[in-house]
CSV table of C-alpha atoms and ligand atoms in Angstrom, one decimal:
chain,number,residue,atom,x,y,z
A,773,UNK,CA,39.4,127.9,165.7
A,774,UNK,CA,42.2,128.4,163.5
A,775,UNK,CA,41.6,130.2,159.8
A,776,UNK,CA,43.0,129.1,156.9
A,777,UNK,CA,42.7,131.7,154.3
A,778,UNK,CA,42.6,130.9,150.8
A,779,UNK,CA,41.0,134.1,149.4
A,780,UNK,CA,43.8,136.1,148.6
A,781,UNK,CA,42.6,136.9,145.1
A,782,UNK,CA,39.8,138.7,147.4
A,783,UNK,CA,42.4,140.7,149.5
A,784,UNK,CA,45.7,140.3,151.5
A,785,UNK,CA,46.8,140.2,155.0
A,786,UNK,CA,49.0,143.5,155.0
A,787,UNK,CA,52.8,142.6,155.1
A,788,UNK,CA,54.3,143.4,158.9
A,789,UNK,CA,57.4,144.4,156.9
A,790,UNK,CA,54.6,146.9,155.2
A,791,UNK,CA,52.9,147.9,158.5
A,792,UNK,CA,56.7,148.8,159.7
A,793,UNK,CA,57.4,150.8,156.9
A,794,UNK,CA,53.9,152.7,156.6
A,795,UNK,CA,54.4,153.7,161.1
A,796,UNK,CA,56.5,156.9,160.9
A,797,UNK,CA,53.8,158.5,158.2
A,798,UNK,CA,51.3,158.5,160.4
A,799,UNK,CA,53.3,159.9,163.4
A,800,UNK,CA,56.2,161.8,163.1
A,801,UNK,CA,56.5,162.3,159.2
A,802,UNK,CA,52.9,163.2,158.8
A,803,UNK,CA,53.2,166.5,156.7
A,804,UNK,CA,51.7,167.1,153.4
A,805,UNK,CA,54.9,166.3,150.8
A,806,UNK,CA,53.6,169.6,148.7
A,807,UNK,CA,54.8,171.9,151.0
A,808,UNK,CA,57.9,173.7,151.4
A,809,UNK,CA,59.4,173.9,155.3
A,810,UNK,CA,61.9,171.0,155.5
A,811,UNK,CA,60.8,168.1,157.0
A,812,UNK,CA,57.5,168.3,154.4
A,813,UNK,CA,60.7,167.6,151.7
A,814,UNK,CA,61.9,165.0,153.7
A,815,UNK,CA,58.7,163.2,153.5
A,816,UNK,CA,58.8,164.6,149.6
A,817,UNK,CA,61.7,162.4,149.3
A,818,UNK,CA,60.4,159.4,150.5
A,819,UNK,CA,57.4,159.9,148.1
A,820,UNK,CA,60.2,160.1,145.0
A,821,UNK,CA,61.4,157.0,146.6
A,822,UNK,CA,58.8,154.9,146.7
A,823,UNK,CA,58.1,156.0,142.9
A,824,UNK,CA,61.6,155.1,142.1
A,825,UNK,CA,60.5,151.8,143.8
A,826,UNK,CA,57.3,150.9,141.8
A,827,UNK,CA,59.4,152.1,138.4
A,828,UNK,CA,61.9,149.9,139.4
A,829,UNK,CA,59.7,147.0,140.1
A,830,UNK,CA,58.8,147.0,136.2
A,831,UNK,CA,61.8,147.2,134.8
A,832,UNK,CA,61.3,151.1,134.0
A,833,UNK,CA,63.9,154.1,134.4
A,834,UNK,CA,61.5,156.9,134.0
A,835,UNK,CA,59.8,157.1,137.2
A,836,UNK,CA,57.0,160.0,136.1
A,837,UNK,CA,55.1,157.4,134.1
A,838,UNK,CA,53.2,156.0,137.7
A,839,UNK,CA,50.5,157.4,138.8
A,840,UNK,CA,49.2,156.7,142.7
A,841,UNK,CA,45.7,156.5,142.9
A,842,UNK,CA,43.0,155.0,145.4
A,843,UNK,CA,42.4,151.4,144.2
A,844,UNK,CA,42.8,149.7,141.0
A,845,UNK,CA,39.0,150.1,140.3
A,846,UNK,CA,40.2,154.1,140.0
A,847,UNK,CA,43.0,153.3,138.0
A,848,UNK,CA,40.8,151.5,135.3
A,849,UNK,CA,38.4,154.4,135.5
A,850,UNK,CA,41.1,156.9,135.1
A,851,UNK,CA,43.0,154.9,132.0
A,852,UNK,CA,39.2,153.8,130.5
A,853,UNK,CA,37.5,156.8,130.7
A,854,UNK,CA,40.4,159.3,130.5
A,855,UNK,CA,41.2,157.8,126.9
A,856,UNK,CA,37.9,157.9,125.7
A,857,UNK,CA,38.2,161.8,126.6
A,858,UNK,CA,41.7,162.7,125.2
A,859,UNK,CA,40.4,161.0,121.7
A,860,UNK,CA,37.1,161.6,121.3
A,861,UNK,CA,37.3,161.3,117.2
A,862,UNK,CA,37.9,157.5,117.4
A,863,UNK,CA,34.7,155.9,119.2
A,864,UNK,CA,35.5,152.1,119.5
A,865,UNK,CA,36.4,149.9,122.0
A,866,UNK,CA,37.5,146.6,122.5
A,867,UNK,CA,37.6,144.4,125.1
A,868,UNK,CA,36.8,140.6,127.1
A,869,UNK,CA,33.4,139.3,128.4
A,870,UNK,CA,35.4,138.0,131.3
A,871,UNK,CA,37.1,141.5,132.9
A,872,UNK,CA,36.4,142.4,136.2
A,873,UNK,CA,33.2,144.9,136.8
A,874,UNK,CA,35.9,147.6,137.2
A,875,UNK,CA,36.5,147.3,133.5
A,876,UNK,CA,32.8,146.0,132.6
A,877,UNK,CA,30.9,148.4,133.6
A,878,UNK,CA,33.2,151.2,132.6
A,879,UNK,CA,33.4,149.8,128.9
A,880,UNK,CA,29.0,149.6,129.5
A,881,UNK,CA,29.1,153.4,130.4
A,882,UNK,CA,30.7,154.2,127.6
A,883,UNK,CA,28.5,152.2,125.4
A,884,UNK,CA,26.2,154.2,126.8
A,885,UNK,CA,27.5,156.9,126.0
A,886,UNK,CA,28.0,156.6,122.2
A,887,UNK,CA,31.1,154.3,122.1
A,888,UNK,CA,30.9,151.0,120.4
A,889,UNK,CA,32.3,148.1,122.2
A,890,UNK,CA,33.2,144.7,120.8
A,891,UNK,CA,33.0,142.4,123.9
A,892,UNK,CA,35.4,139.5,122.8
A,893,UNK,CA,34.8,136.1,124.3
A,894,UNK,CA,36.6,132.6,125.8
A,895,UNK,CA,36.6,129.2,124.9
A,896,UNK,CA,35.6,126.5,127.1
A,897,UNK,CA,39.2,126.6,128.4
A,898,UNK,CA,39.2,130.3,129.2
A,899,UNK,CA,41.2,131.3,126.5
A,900,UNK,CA,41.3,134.1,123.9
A,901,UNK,CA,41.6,133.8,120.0
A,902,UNK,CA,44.0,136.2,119.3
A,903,UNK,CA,42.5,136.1,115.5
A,904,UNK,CA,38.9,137.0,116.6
A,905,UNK,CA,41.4,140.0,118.3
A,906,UNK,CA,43.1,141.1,115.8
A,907,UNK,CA,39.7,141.1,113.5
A,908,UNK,CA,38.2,143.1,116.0
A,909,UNK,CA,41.0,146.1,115.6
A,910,UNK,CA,39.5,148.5,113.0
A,911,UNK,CA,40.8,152.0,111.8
A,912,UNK,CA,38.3,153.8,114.7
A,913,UNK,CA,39.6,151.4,117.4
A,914,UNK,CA,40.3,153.9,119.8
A,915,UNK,CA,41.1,151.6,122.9
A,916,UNK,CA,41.7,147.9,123.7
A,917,UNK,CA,41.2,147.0,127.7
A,918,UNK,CA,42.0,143.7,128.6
A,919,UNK,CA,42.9,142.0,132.0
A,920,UNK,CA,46.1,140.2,132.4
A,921,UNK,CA,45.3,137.3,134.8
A,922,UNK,CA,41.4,136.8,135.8
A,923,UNK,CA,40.4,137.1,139.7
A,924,UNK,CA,38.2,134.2,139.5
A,925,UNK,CA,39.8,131.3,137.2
A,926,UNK,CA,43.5,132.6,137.1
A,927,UNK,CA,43.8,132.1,133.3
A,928,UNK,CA,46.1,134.2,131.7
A,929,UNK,CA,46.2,136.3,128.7
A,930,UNK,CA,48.8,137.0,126.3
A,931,UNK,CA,48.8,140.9,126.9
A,932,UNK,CA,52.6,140.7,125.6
A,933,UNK,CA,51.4,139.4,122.2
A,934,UNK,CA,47.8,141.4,122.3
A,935,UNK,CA,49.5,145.0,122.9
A,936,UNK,CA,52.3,144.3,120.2
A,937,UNK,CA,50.0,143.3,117.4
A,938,UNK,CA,47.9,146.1,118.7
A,939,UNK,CA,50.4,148.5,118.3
A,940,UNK,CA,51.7,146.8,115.0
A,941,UNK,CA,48.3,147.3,113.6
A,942,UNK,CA,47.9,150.8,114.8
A,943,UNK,CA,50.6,152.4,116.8
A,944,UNK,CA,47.5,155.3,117.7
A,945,UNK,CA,45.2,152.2,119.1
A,946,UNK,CA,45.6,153.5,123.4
A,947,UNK,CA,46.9,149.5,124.6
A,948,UNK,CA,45.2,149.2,128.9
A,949,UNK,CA,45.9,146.0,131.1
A,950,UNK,CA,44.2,145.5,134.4
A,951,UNK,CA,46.8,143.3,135.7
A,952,UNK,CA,45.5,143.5,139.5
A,953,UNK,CA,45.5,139.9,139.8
A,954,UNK,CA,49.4,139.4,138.1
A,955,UNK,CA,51.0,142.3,139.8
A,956,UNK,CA,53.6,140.8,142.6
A,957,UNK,CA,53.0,137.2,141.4
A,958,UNK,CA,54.5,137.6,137.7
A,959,UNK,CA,57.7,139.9,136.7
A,960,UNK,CA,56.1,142.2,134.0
A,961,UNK,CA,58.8,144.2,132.8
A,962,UNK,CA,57.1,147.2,131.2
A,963,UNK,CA,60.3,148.3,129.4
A,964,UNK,CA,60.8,144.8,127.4
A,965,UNK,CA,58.1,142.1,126.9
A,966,UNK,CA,55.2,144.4,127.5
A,967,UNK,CA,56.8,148.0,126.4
A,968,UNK,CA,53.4,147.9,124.4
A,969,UNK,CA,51.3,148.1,127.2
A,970,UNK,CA,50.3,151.9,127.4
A,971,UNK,CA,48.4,152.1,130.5
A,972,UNK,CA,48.5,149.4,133.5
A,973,UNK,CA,46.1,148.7,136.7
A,974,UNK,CA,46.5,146.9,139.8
A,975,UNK,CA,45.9,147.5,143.8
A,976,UNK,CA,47.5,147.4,146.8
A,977,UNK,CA,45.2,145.1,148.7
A,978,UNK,CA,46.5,142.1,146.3
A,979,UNK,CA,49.8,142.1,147.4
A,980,UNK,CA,50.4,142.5,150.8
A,981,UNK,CA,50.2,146.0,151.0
A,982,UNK,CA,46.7,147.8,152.9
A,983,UNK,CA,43.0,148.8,151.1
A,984,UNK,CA,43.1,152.2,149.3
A,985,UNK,CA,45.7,152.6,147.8
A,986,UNK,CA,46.3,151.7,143.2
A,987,UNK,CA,48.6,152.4,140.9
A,988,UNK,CA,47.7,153.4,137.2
A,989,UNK,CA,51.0,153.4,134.7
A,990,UNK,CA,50.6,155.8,132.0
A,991,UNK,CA,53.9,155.5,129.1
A,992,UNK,CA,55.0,158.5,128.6
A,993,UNK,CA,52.8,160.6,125.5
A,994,UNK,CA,50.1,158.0,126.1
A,995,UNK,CA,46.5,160.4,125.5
A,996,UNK,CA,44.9,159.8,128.4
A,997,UNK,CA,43.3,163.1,130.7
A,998,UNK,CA,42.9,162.8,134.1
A,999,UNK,CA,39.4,161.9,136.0
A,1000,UNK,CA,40.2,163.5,139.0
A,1001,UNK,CA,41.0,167.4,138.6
A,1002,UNK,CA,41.8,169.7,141.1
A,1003,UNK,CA,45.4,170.6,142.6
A,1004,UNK,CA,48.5,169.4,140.6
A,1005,UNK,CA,49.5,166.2,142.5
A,1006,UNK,CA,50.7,163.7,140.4
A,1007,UNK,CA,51.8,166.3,137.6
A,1008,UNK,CA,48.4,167.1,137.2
A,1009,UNK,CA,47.0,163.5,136.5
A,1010,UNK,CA,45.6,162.8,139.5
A,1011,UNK,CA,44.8,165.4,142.0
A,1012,UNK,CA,44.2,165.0,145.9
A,1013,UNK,CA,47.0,164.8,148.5
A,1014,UNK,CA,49.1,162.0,148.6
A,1015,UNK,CA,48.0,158.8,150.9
A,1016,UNK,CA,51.7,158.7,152.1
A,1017,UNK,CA,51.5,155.7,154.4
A,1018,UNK,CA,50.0,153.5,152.0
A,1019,UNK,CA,52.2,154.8,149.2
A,1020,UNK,CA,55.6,153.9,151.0
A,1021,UNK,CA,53.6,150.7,152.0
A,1022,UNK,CA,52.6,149.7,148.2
A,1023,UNK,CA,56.6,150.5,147.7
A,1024,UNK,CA,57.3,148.3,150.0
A,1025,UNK,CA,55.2,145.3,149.2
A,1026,UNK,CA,56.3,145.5,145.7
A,1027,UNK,CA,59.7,144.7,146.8
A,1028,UNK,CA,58.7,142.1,149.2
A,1029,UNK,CA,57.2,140.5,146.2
A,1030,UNK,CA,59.9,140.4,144.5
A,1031,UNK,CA,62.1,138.8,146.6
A,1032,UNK,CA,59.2,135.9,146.5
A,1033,UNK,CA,58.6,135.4,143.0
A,1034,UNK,CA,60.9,132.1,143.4
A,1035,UNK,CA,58.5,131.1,146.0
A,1036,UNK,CA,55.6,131.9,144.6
A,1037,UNK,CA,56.7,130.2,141.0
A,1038,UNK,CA,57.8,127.0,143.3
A,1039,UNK,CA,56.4,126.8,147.1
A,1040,UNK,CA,53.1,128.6,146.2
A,1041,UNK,CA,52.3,126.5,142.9
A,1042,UNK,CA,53.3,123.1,144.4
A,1043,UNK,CA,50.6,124.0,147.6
A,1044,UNK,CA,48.3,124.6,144.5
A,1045,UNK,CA,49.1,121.5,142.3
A,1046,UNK,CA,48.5,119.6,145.7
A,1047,UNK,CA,45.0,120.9,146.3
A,1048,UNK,CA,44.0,120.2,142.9
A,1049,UNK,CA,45.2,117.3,142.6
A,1050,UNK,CA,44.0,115.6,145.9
A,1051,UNK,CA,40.4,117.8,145.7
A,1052,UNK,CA,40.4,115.9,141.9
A,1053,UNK,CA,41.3,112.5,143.2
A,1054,UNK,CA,39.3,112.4,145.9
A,1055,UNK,CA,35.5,114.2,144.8
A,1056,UNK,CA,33.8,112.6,142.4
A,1057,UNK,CA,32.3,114.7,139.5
A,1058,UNK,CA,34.3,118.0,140.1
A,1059,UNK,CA,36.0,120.0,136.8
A,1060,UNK,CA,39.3,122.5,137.2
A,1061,UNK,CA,38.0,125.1,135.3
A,1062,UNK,CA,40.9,126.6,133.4
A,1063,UNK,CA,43.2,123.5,133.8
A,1064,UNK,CA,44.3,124.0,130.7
A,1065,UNK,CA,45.4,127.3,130.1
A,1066,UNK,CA,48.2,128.6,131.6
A,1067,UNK,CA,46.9,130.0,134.9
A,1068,UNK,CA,48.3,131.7,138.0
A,1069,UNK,CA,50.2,130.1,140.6
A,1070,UNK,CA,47.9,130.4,143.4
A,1071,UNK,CA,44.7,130.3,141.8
A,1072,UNK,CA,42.2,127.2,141.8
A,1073,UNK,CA,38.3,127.3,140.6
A,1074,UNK,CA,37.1,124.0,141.1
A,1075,UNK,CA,33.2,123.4,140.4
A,1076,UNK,CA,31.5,120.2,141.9
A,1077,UNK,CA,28.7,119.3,139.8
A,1078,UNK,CA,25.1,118.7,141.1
A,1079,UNK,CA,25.1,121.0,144.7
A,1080,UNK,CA,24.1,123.9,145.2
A,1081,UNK,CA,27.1,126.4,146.2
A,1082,UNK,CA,25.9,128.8,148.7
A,1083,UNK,CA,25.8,126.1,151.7
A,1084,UNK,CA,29.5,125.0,150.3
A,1085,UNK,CA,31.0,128.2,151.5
A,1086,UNK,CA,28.9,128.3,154.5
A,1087,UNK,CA,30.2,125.1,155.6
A,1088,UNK,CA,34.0,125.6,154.4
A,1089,UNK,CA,33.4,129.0,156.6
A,1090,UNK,CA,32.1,127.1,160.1
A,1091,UNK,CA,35.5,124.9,159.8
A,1092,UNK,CA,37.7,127.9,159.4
A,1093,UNK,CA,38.3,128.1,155.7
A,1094,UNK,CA,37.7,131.4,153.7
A,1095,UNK,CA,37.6,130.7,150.1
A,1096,UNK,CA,35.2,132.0,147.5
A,1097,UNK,CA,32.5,131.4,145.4
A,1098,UNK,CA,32.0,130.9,142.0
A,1099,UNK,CA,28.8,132.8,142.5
A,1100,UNK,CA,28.1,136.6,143.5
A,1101,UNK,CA,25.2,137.3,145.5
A,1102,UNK,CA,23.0,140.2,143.6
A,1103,UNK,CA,20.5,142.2,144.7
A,1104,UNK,CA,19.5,138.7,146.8
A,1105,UNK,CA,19.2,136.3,144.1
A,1106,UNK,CA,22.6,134.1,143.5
A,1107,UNK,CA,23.7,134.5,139.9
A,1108,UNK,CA,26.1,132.4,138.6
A,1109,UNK,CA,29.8,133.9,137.6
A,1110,UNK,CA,29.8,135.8,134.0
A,1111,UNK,CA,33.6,134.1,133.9
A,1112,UNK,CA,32.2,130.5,134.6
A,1113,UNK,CA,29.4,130.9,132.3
A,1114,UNK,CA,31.7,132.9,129.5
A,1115,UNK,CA,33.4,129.4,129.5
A,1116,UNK,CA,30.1,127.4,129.2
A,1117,UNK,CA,31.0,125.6,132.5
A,1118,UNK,CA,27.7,123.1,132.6
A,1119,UNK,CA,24.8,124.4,134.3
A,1120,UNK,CA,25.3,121.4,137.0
A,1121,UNK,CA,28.3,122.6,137.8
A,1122,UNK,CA,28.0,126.4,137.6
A,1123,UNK,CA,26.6,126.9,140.9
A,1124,UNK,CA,28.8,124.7,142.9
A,1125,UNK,CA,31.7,126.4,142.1
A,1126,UNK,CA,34.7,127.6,144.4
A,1127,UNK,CA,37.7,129.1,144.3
A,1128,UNK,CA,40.4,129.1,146.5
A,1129,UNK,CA,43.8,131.6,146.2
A,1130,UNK,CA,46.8,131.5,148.1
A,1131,UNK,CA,49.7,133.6,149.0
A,1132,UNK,CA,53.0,133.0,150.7
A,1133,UNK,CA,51.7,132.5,153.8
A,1134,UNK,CA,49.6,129.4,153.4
A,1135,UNK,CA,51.1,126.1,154.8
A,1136,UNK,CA,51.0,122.7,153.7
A,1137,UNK,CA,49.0,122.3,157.2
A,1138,UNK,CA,46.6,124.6,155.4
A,1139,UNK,CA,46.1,122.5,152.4
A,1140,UNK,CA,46.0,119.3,154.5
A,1141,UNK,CA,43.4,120.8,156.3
A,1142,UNK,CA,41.3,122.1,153.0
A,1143,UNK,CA,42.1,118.3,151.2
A,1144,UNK,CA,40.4,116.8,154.6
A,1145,UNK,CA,37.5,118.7,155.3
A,1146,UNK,CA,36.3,120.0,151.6
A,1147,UNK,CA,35.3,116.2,150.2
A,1148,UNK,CA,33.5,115.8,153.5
A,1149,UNK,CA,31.6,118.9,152.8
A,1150,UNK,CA,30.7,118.2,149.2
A,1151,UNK,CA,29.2,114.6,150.1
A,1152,UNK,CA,27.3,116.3,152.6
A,1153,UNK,CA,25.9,118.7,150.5
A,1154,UNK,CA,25.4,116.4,147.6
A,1155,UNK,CA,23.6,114.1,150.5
A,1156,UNK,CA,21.4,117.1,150.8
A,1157,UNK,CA,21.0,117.9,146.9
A,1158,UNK,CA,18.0,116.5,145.2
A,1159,UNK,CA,19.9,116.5,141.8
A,1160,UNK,CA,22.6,113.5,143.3
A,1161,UNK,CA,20.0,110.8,143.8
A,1162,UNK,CA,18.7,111.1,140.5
A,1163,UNK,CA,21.9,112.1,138.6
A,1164,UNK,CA,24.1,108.7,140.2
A,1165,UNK,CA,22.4,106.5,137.6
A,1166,UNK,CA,21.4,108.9,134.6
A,1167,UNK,CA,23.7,109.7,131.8
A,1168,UNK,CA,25.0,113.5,132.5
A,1169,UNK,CA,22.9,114.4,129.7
A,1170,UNK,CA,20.0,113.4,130.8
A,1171,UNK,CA,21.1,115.1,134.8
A,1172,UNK,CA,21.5,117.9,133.3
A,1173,UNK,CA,18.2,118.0,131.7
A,1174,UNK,CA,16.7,117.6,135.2
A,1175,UNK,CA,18.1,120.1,136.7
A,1176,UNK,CA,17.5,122.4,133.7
A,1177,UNK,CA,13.7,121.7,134.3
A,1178,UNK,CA,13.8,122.6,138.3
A,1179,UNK,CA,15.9,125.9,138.3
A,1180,UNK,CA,16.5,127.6,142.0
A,1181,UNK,CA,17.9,130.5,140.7
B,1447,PLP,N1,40.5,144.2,138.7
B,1447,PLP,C1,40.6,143.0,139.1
B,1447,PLP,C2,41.1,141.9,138.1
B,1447,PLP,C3,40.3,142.6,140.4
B,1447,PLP,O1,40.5,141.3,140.8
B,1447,PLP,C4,39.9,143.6,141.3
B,1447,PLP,C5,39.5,143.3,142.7
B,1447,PLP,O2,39.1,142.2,143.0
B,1447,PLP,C6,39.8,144.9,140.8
B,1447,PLP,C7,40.1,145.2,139.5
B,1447,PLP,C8,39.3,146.0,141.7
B,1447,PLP,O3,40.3,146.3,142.7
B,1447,PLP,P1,40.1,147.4,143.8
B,1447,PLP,O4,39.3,146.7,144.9
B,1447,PLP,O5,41.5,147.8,144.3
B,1447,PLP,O6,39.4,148.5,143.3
């Protein structure tokens, strides 16, 4: 059976261009870059390189302000807790209700941990108000963390506007953007629009390149100590041996990406556009949620009101079509998305949510085959749903009253 993946927010197939480049550092130029005999420095070099690279990628001549790490989950560790522990006289923090756990949780532990965190939320449309931000600022504001493009809906934020009204409020306010989802699909040119961006996260595994390997960018004089101590890798901000493979990969992959931001801006949205627009023609009672923000250009979340959305991705899965859920299965019961319900998506629709993300490689065969078989699999379910009978001839009030009174889950 042939796969069409559209989870590519989820991971990436690795690049062959990548695989190529990452061969020889695992063979021949396998030495640790720290030490000293000579074909250690060669492979020295080629770690300087692919720094240059990455630098290069965001507009940025100083090369010492990126930091390799293991994921971006570790880089918004590093950049979260590691400026809560270079400043510990200022103890508030600011940040979304719709970040990724790798920020979440990290903001909760240090909520726990006597920091006070304003958790700012969305409108129905996904968006931020950048008033309630910049009433949120206050003269203890010690950190603002806020994701650049989110992994479920796409929406993204204005982190160009956020960091410089940050920064215009309080130059001593640390400015962090997760931008794991926007890294290799926007140009984010560090040293221009978003020079007030002090630290920056992403990952590898988004962009083509392999699992385990992150990047956090500190600006230079940012405070910011390191979480992982030890030998001096990294000038001493992140210690632990280089992964060289996957660092010359991630180099690599970043200027792959490049060279498709035209297609991603063009091919990539119109494959998109095409899926939303048929999946919206075609399925009665479904919402784009996010439609009308801007968003990026592989990202749909589509929620089909009254089904429930675990059997959706079973079925999408059986006719070769990875794409994800709205939904994350916890500790065995299915709770709805914190992003879907930050945006009040309606309880009959929360649940039947799906979102598919695509990358370069997807075809308009892949979208044909998604537009053919997903409506198919919706009236099935919706055959199956007890909530459809009842809801066909009831105001959606009154639906989602019923389904209010019979929760699953
Ligand atoms: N932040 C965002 C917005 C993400 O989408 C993800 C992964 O899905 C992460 C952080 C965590 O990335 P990693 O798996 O590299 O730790």
């Amino acid at each position: 059976m042939k796969i069409v993946y559209a989870d590519n927010n989820a991971t990436t197939a690795v690049a062959p261009e990548v695989v190529e480049a990452m061969g020889p550092f695992f063979t021949e130029k396998f030495y640790n870059p720290s030490s000293m005999y000579e074909p250690a420095q060669k492979v020295q070099e080629a770690l300087v390189r692919a720094r240059e690279t990455v630098a290069r990628h965001f507009g940025l001549a100083d090369a010492g302000a990126i930091v390799f790490t293991g994921c971006a989950s570790e880089s918004n560790n590093a950049a979260i807790l590691g400026s809560a522990k270079a400043n510990p006289r200022r103890r508030h923090v600011i940040t979304t209700t719709v970040e990724h756990p790798a920020v979440l949780e990290v903001c909760k532990d240090l909520e726990r941990n006597g920091c006070e965190v304003t958790w700012l939320e969305v409108d129905g449309d996904g968006r931020l108000d950048v008033g309630q931000f910049v009433r949120a600022l206050r003269p203890d504001t010690l950190l603002v963390s806020i994701m650049h493009a989110n992994n479920e809906t796409g929406i993204i934020f204005p982190i160009e506007q956020l960091a410089r009204v940050t920064k215009e409020t309080d130059p001593a306010i640390v400015f962090h953007c997760d931008a794991t989802q926007s890294v290799g699909k926007m140009r984010i040119d560090l040293a221009q629009e978003y020079r007030h961006v002090d630290l920056l996260s992403f990952s590898g595994h988004k962009l083509h390149a392999p699992k385990g390997i992150g990047v956090l960018f500190i600006r230079p004089g940012t405070p910011c100590r390191p979480l992982l101590i030890g030998g001096h890798q990294e000038a001493g901000r992140r210690a632990g041996t280089e992964n060289m493979p996957y660092i010359v990969g991630l180099a690599r992959a970043l200027e792959l990406a490049e060279s498709h931001f035209a297609d991603e801006e063009t091919r990539v949205r119109g494959l998109r556009d095409r899926l939303e627009q048929t999946l919206v023609a075609t399925i009665p009672h479904v919402q784009v949620n996010g439609r009308a923000a801007p968003r990026l250009p592989n990202t749909l979340n589509i929620s089909c009101h009254f089904i429930e959305g675990e059997g959706m991705l079973y079925q999408l899965s059986d006719v070769g079509i990875c794409a994800s859920s709205g939904s994350a299965c916890t500790s065995g019961s299915l709770e709805p998305s914190h992003v879907l319900r930050a945006m009040k998506v309606p309880f009959t629709a929360v649940h039947g949510s799906v979102r598919f993300s695509l990358s370069r490689y997807n075809t308009d065969a892949d979208i044909d085959h998604i537009t053919t078989v997903f409506p198919q699999v919706v009236a099935n379910l919706r055959r199956m749903s007890p909530y459809w009978d009842q809801q066909r001839d009831a105001p959606r009030a009154d639906a989602e009253e019923l389904i209010r009174a019979n929760p699953r889950s």
